[in-house]
């Protein structure tokens, strides 16, 4: 079932985190903060919405890095219920995709809860003060292949954030698979 996250809560501050990366290091929010803004993405390995945009995530991350935007992705899904999203599979997924950003494992799901992440993919674009300015979709193609007419919503919004410190007032929410929460103990 497809889920849409809430609209952007302008000015909401990015919660700090420190998580293990698929590269074998530990990465914090401060480590990925860019000079012109920061993008935190909640993704996973198995979701067809993420699989459908994987190459575009790489393209947009590279383009955003050129604008001084720091980028990281976080997988928070319950790997016991969804083994495709296990940390070893995250390592393979990141390597196969050639991710140019840290792919982080939120095993206890505390970071997803702190961000109120709703789906995969879910994008959180912050300005230099780590204030939320974008919580919209990647682009107009969704999980379908992009065409010449596809609008690059995330890239354009984050370019605006890099240039002005503010995101666009009108944003179309992302859509994807729900975060796979662990059962309450």
PDB file of C-alpha atoms in Angstrom:
ATOM      1  CA  UNK A   1       0.000   0.000   0.000  1.00  0.00           C
ATOM      2  CA  UNK A   2       1.386   3.393  -1.001  1.00  0.00           C
ATOM      3  CA  UNK A   3       1.831   6.001   1.717  1.00  0.00           C
ATOM      4  CA  UNK A   4       2.235   9.787   1.403  1.00  0.00           C
ATOM      5  CA  UNK A   5       4.119  11.720   4.092  1.00  0.00           C
ATOM      6  CA  UNK A   6       2.768  14.989   5.490  1.00  0.00           C
ATOM      7  CA  UNK A   7       3.600  18.303   3.835  1.00  0.00           C
ATOM      8  CA  UNK A   8       6.691  20.295   4.743  1.00  0.00           C
ATOM      9  CA  UNK A   9       6.825  21.723   8.277  1.00  0.00           C
ATOM     10  CA  UNK A  10       8.985  24.740   7.369  1.00  0.00           C
ATOM     11  CA  UNK A  11      11.649  25.526   9.958  1.00  0.00           C
ATOM     12  CA  UNK A  12      11.473  22.176  11.797  1.00  0.00           C
ATOM     13  CA  UNK A  13      15.008  21.362  12.986  1.00  0.00           C
ATOM     14  CA  UNK A  14      16.849  18.219  11.857  1.00  0.00           C
ATOM     15  CA  UNK A  15      17.337  15.763  14.732  1.00  0.00           C
ATOM     16  CA  UNK A  16      20.942  14.699  15.227  1.00  0.00           C
ATOM     17  CA  UNK A  17      21.946  11.083  14.649  1.00  0.00           C
ATOM     18  CA  UNK A  18      24.973   8.817  14.526  1.00  0.00           C
ATOM     19  CA  UNK A  19      24.516   5.577  12.592  1.00  0.00           C
ATOM     20  CA  UNK A  20      26.612   2.796  11.049  1.00  0.00           C
ATOM     21  CA  UNK A  21      27.281   3.191   7.331  1.00  0.00           C
ATOM     22  CA  UNK A  22      27.507   0.522   4.648  1.00  0.00           C
ATOM     23  CA  UNK A  23      31.125   1.643   4.192  1.00  0.00           C
ATOM     24  CA  UNK A  24      32.080   0.359   7.641  1.00  0.00           C
ATOM     25  CA  UNK A  25      32.241   3.750   9.333  1.00  0.00           C
ATOM     26  CA  UNK A  26      29.899   5.569  11.693  1.00  0.00           C
ATOM     27  CA  UNK A  27      28.315   8.712  10.269  1.00  0.00           C
ATOM     28  CA  UNK A  28      26.578  11.579  12.069  1.00  0.00           C
ATOM     29  CA  UNK A  29      24.323  14.358  10.830  1.00  0.00           C
ATOM     30  CA  UNK A  30      27.252  16.752  11.303  1.00  0.00           C
ATOM     31  CA  UNK A  31      29.385  14.550   9.015  1.00  0.00           C
ATOM     32  CA  UNK A  32      26.937  14.894   6.117  1.00  0.00           C
ATOM     33  CA  UNK A  33      25.852  18.512   6.576  1.00  0.00           C
ATOM     34  CA  UNK A  34      26.657  20.496   3.430  1.00  0.00           C
ATOM     35  CA  UNK A  35      27.811  24.098   3.107  1.00  0.00           C
ATOM     36  CA  UNK A  36      24.571  25.011   1.287  1.00  0.00           C
ATOM     37  CA  UNK A  37      22.107  22.547   2.834  1.00  0.00           C
ATOM     38  CA  UNK A  38      21.498  18.898   3.645  1.00  0.00           C
ATOM     39  CA  UNK A  39      19.280  16.169   2.236  1.00  0.00           C
ATOM     40  CA  UNK A  40      18.325  13.171   4.373  1.00  0.00           C
ATOM     41  CA  UNK A  41      16.491  10.393   2.514  1.00  0.00           C
ATOM     42  CA  UNK A  42      14.703   7.430   4.057  1.00  0.00           C
ATOM     43  CA  UNK A  43      14.941   4.539   1.608  1.00  0.00           C
ATOM     44  CA  UNK A  44      15.224   0.756   1.678  1.00  0.00           C
ATOM     45  CA  UNK A  45      16.378  -2.066  -0.586  1.00  0.00           C
ATOM     46  CA  UNK A  46      13.153  -3.859  -1.454  1.00  0.00           C
ATOM     47  CA  UNK A  47      10.544  -1.137  -2.015  1.00  0.00           C
ATOM     48  CA  UNK A  48       9.510  -0.916  -5.687  1.00  0.00           C
ATOM     49  CA  UNK A  49       9.238   2.879  -5.345  1.00  0.00           C
ATOM     50  CA  UNK A  50      12.927   3.056  -4.321  1.00  0.00           C
ATOM     51  CA  UNK A  51      14.096   0.410  -6.795  1.00  0.00           C
ATOM     52  CA  UNK A  52      12.353   2.346  -9.564  1.00  0.00           C
ATOM     53  CA  UNK A  53      14.245   5.570  -8.775  1.00  0.00           C
ATOM     54  CA  UNK A  54      17.596   4.195  -7.602  1.00  0.00           C
ATOM     55  CA  UNK A  55      19.550   5.514 -10.604  1.00  0.00           C
ATOM     56  CA  UNK A  56      17.862   8.915 -10.320  1.00  0.00           C
ATOM     57  CA  UNK A  57      18.753   9.075  -6.614  1.00  0.00           C
ATOM     58  CA  UNK A  58      22.396   8.694  -7.620  1.00  0.00           C
ATOM     59  CA  UNK A  59      22.087  11.333 -10.370  1.00  0.00           C
ATOM     60  CA  UNK A  60      20.358  13.857  -8.115  1.00  0.00           C
ATOM     61  CA  UNK A  61      22.743  13.252  -5.210  1.00  0.00           C
ATOM     62  CA  UNK A  62      25.726  13.943  -7.472  1.00  0.00           C
ATOM     63  CA  UNK A  63      24.072  17.098  -8.825  1.00  0.00           C
ATOM     64  CA  UNK A  64      23.199  18.291  -5.311  1.00  0.00           C
ATOM     65  CA  UNK A  65      26.715  17.658  -4.042  1.00  0.00           C
ATOM     66  CA  UNK A  66      27.936  19.966  -6.833  1.00  0.00           C
ATOM     67  CA  UNK A  67      25.681  22.661  -5.309  1.00  0.00           C
ATOM     68  CA  UNK A  68      27.156  22.166  -1.829  1.00  0.00           C
ATOM     69  CA  UNK A  69      24.271  20.036  -0.524  1.00  0.00           C
ATOM     70  CA  UNK A  70      25.254  17.169   1.784  1.00  0.00           C
ATOM     71  CA  UNK A  71      23.359  13.933   1.186  1.00  0.00           C
ATOM     72  CA  UNK A  72      22.734  10.762   3.198  1.00  0.00           C
ATOM     73  CA  UNK A  73      20.238   7.904   3.006  1.00  0.00           C
ATOM     74  CA  UNK A  74      18.877   5.911   5.945  1.00  0.00           C
ATOM     75  CA  UNK A  75      17.225   2.486   6.012  1.00  0.00           C
ATOM     76  CA  UNK A  76      15.016   2.019   9.068  1.00  0.00           C
ATOM     77  CA  UNK A  77      12.954  -1.001   8.055  1.00  0.00           C
ATOM     78  CA  UNK A  78      12.599  -4.018  10.338  1.00  0.00           C
ATOM     79  CA  UNK A  79      15.069  -6.482   8.793  1.00  0.00           C
ATOM     80  CA  UNK A  80      13.707  -9.388  10.847  1.00  0.00           C
ATOM     81  CA  UNK A  81      10.401  -9.112   8.989  1.00  0.00           C
ATOM     82  CA  UNK A  82      11.926  -7.786   5.741  1.00  0.00           C
ATOM     83  CA  UNK A  83      15.292  -9.584   5.349  1.00  0.00           C
ATOM     84  CA  UNK A  84      15.926  -7.861   2.005  1.00  0.00           C
ATOM     85  CA  UNK A  85      16.549  -4.743   4.110  1.00  0.00           C
ATOM     86  CA  UNK A  86      19.198  -6.326   6.353  1.00  0.00           C
ATOM     87  CA  UNK A  87      22.493  -4.529   6.824  1.00  0.00           C
ATOM     88  CA  UNK A  88      24.437  -7.025   4.634  1.00  0.00           C
ATOM     89  CA  UNK A  89      21.856  -6.508   1.886  1.00  0.00           C
ATOM     90  CA  UNK A  90      22.135  -2.732   2.352  1.00  0.00           C
ATOM     91  CA  UNK A  91      25.884  -3.040   1.716  1.00  0.00           C
ATOM     92  CA  UNK A  92      25.225  -4.931  -1.538  1.00  0.00           C
ATOM     93  CA  UNK A  93      22.430  -2.547  -2.603  1.00  0.00           C
ATOM     94  CA  UNK A  94      24.623   0.544  -2.077  1.00  0.00           C
ATOM     95  CA  UNK A  95      27.558  -1.023  -3.928  1.00  0.00           C
ATOM     96  CA  UNK A  96      25.398  -2.192  -6.841  1.00  0.00           C
ATOM     97  CA  UNK A  97      23.830   1.261  -7.147  1.00  0.00           C
ATOM     98  CA  UNK A  98      27.125   3.133  -6.758  1.00  0.00           C
ATOM     99  CA  UNK A  99      25.691   5.376  -4.042  1.00  0.00           C
ATOM    100  CA  UNK A 100      27.786   8.575  -3.804  1.00  0.00           C
ATOM    101  CA  UNK A 101      26.385   9.205  -0.317  1.00  0.00           C
ATOM    102  CA  UNK A 102      26.458   7.340   3.003  1.00  0.00           C
ATOM    103  CA  UNK A 103      23.756   4.669   3.343  1.00  0.00           C
ATOM    104  CA  UNK A 104      23.026   4.351   7.051  1.00  0.00           C
ATOM    105  CA  UNK A 105      21.395   1.641   9.147  1.00  0.00           C
ATOM    106  CA  UNK A 106      18.803   2.758  11.707  1.00  0.00           C
ATOM    107  CA  UNK A 107      18.346  -0.660  13.305  1.00  0.00           C
ATOM    108  CA  UNK A 108      16.427   0.537  16.373  1.00  0.00           C
ATOM    109  CA  UNK A 109      14.300   2.865  14.206  1.00  0.00           C
ATOM    110  CA  UNK A 110      14.907   5.803  16.548  1.00  0.00           C
ATOM    111  CA  UNK A 111      16.021   8.112  13.749  1.00  0.00           C
ATOM    112  CA  UNK A 112      12.977   7.331  11.577  1.00  0.00           C
ATOM    113  CA  UNK A 113      10.779   8.056  14.587  1.00  0.00           C
ATOM    114  CA  UNK A 114      12.612  11.315  15.346  1.00  0.00           C
ATOM    115  CA  UNK A 115      12.122  12.440  11.738  1.00  0.00           C
ATOM    116  CA  UNK A 116       8.559  11.102  11.610  1.00  0.00           C
ATOM    117  CA  UNK A 117       9.513   9.290   8.393  1.00  0.00           C
ATOM    118  CA  UNK A 118       6.466   7.791   6.745  1.00  0.00           C
ATOM    119  CA  UNK A 119       7.561   5.992   3.605  1.00  0.00           C
ATOM    120  CA  UNK A 120      10.373   4.952   1.313  1.00  0.00           C
ATOM    121  CA  UNK A 121      11.427   7.177  -0.265  1.00  0.00           C
ATOM    122  CA  UNK A 122      10.838  10.094   2.098  1.00  0.00           C
ATOM    123  CA  UNK A 123      12.968  13.213   1.489  1.00  0.00           C
ATOM    124  CA  UNK A 124      13.933  15.830   4.086  1.00  0.00           C
ATOM    125  CA  UNK A 125      15.689  18.881   2.624  1.00  0.00           C
ATOM    126  CA  UNK A 126      17.275  21.299   5.092  1.00  0.00           C
ATOM    127  CA  UNK A 127      18.887  24.717   4.739  1.00  0.00           C
ATOM    128  CA  UNK A 128      22.249  25.667   6.253  1.00  0.00           C
ATOM    129  CA  UNK A 129      20.603  26.129   9.665  1.00  0.00           C
ATOM    130  CA  UNK A 130      19.258  22.547   9.415  1.00  0.00           C
ATOM    131  CA  UNK A 131      15.696  23.891   9.156  1.00  0.00           C
ATOM    132  CA  UNK A 132      13.342  21.821   7.029  1.00  0.00           C
ATOM    133  CA  UNK A 133      12.580  23.430   3.676  1.00  0.00           C
ATOM    134  CA  UNK A 134      11.535  20.501   1.486  1.00  0.00           C
ATOM    135  CA  UNK A 135       9.491  17.369   2.095  1.00  0.00           C
ATOM    136  CA  UNK A 136       8.311  16.526  -1.374  1.00  0.00           C
ATOM    137  CA  UNK A 137       8.765  14.023  -4.136  1.00  0.00           C
ATOM    138  CA  UNK A 138      11.870  13.171  -6.136  1.00  0.00           C
ATOM    139  CA  UNK A 139      10.312  14.010  -9.489  1.00  0.00           C
ATOM    140  CA  UNK A 140       7.130  13.813 -11.526  1.00  0.00           C
ATOM    141  CA  UNK A 141       7.852  10.305 -12.873  1.00  0.00           C
ATOM    142  CA  UNK A 142       7.385   8.606  -9.507  1.00  0.00           C
ATOM    143  CA  UNK A 143       8.633   5.043  -9.654  1.00  0.00           C
ATOM    144  CA  UNK A 144       8.211   4.978 -13.444  1.00  0.00           C
ATOM    145  CA  UNK A 145      11.095   5.667 -15.835  1.00  0.00           C
ATOM    146  CA  UNK A 146      11.857   9.344 -16.283  1.00  0.00           C
ATOM    147  CA  UNK A 147      11.178  11.024 -19.621  1.00  0.00           C
ATOM    148  CA  UNK A 148      12.278  14.309 -21.177  1.00  0.00           C
ATOM    149  CA  UNK A 149       9.170  15.893 -19.604  1.00  0.00           C
ATOM    150  CA  UNK A 150       9.909  14.687 -16.064  1.00  0.00           C
ATOM    151  CA  UNK A 151      10.197  17.587 -13.614  1.00  0.00           C
ATOM    152  CA  UNK A 152      13.096  17.330 -11.149  1.00  0.00           C
ATOM    153  CA  UNK A 153      11.198  18.519  -8.057  1.00  0.00           C
ATOM    154  CA  UNK A 154      13.802  17.557  -5.434  1.00  0.00           C
ATOM    155  CA  UNK A 155      16.748  18.960  -7.359  1.00  0.00           C
ATOM    156  CA  UNK A 156      15.007  22.244  -8.168  1.00  0.00           C
ATOM    157  CA  UNK A 157      13.775  22.653  -4.591  1.00  0.00           C
ATOM    158  CA  UNK A 158      17.204  21.988  -3.115  1.00  0.00           C
ATOM    159  CA  UNK A 159      18.837  24.327  -5.641  1.00  0.00           C
ATOM    160  CA  UNK A 160      16.424  27.016  -4.405  1.00  0.00           C
ATOM    161  CA  UNK A 161      17.343  26.149  -0.803  1.00  0.00           C
ATOM    162  CA  UNK A 162      21.056  26.434  -1.649  1.00  0.00           C
ATOM    163  CA  UNK A 163      20.514  29.833  -3.292  1.00  0.00           C
ATOM    164  CA  UNK A 164      17.969  31.403  -0.909  1.00  0.00           C
ATOM    165  CA  UNK A 165      17.770  29.303   2.263  1.00  0.00           C
ATOM    166  CA  UNK A 166      14.055  28.670   1.575  1.00  0.00           C
ATOM    167  CA  UNK A 167      12.247  25.863  -0.184  1.00  0.00           C
ATOM    168  CA  UNK A 168       9.305  26.280  -2.540  1.00  0.00           C
ATOM    169  CA  UNK A 169       5.950  27.001  -0.923  1.00  0.00           C
ATOM    170  CA  UNK A 170       4.180  24.462  -3.157  1.00  0.00           C
ATOM    171  CA  UNK A 171       5.412  20.901  -2.763  1.00  0.00           C
ATOM    172  CA  UNK A 172       3.969  17.606  -3.929  1.00  0.00           C
ATOM    173  CA  UNK A 173       4.465  14.857  -1.305  1.00  0.00           C
ATOM    174  CA  UNK A 174       6.565  11.828  -2.044  1.00  0.00           C
ATOM    175  CA  UNK A 175       4.843   8.456  -2.259  1.00  0.00           C
ATOM    176  CA  UNK A 176       6.182   5.038  -1.389  1.00  0.00           C
ATOM    177  CA  UNK A 177       5.976   1.946   0.761  1.00  0.00           C
ATOM    178  CA  UNK A 178       5.370   2.471   4.456  1.00  0.00           C
ATOM    179  CA  UNK A 179       8.270   2.227   6.874  1.00  0.00           C
ATOM    180  CA  UNK A 180       8.299  -1.368   8.133  1.00  0.00           C
ATOM    181  CA  UNK A 181       8.065  -0.819  11.884  1.00  0.00           C
ATOM    182  CA  UNK A 182       9.079  -3.442  14.413  1.00  0.00           C
ATOM    183  CA  UNK A 183       6.286  -4.988  16.429  1.00  0.00           C
ATOM    184  CA  UNK A 184       5.867  -3.463  19.868  1.00  0.00           C
ATOM    185  CA  UNK A 185       7.683  -5.528  22.472  1.00  0.00           C
TER     186      UNK A 185
END
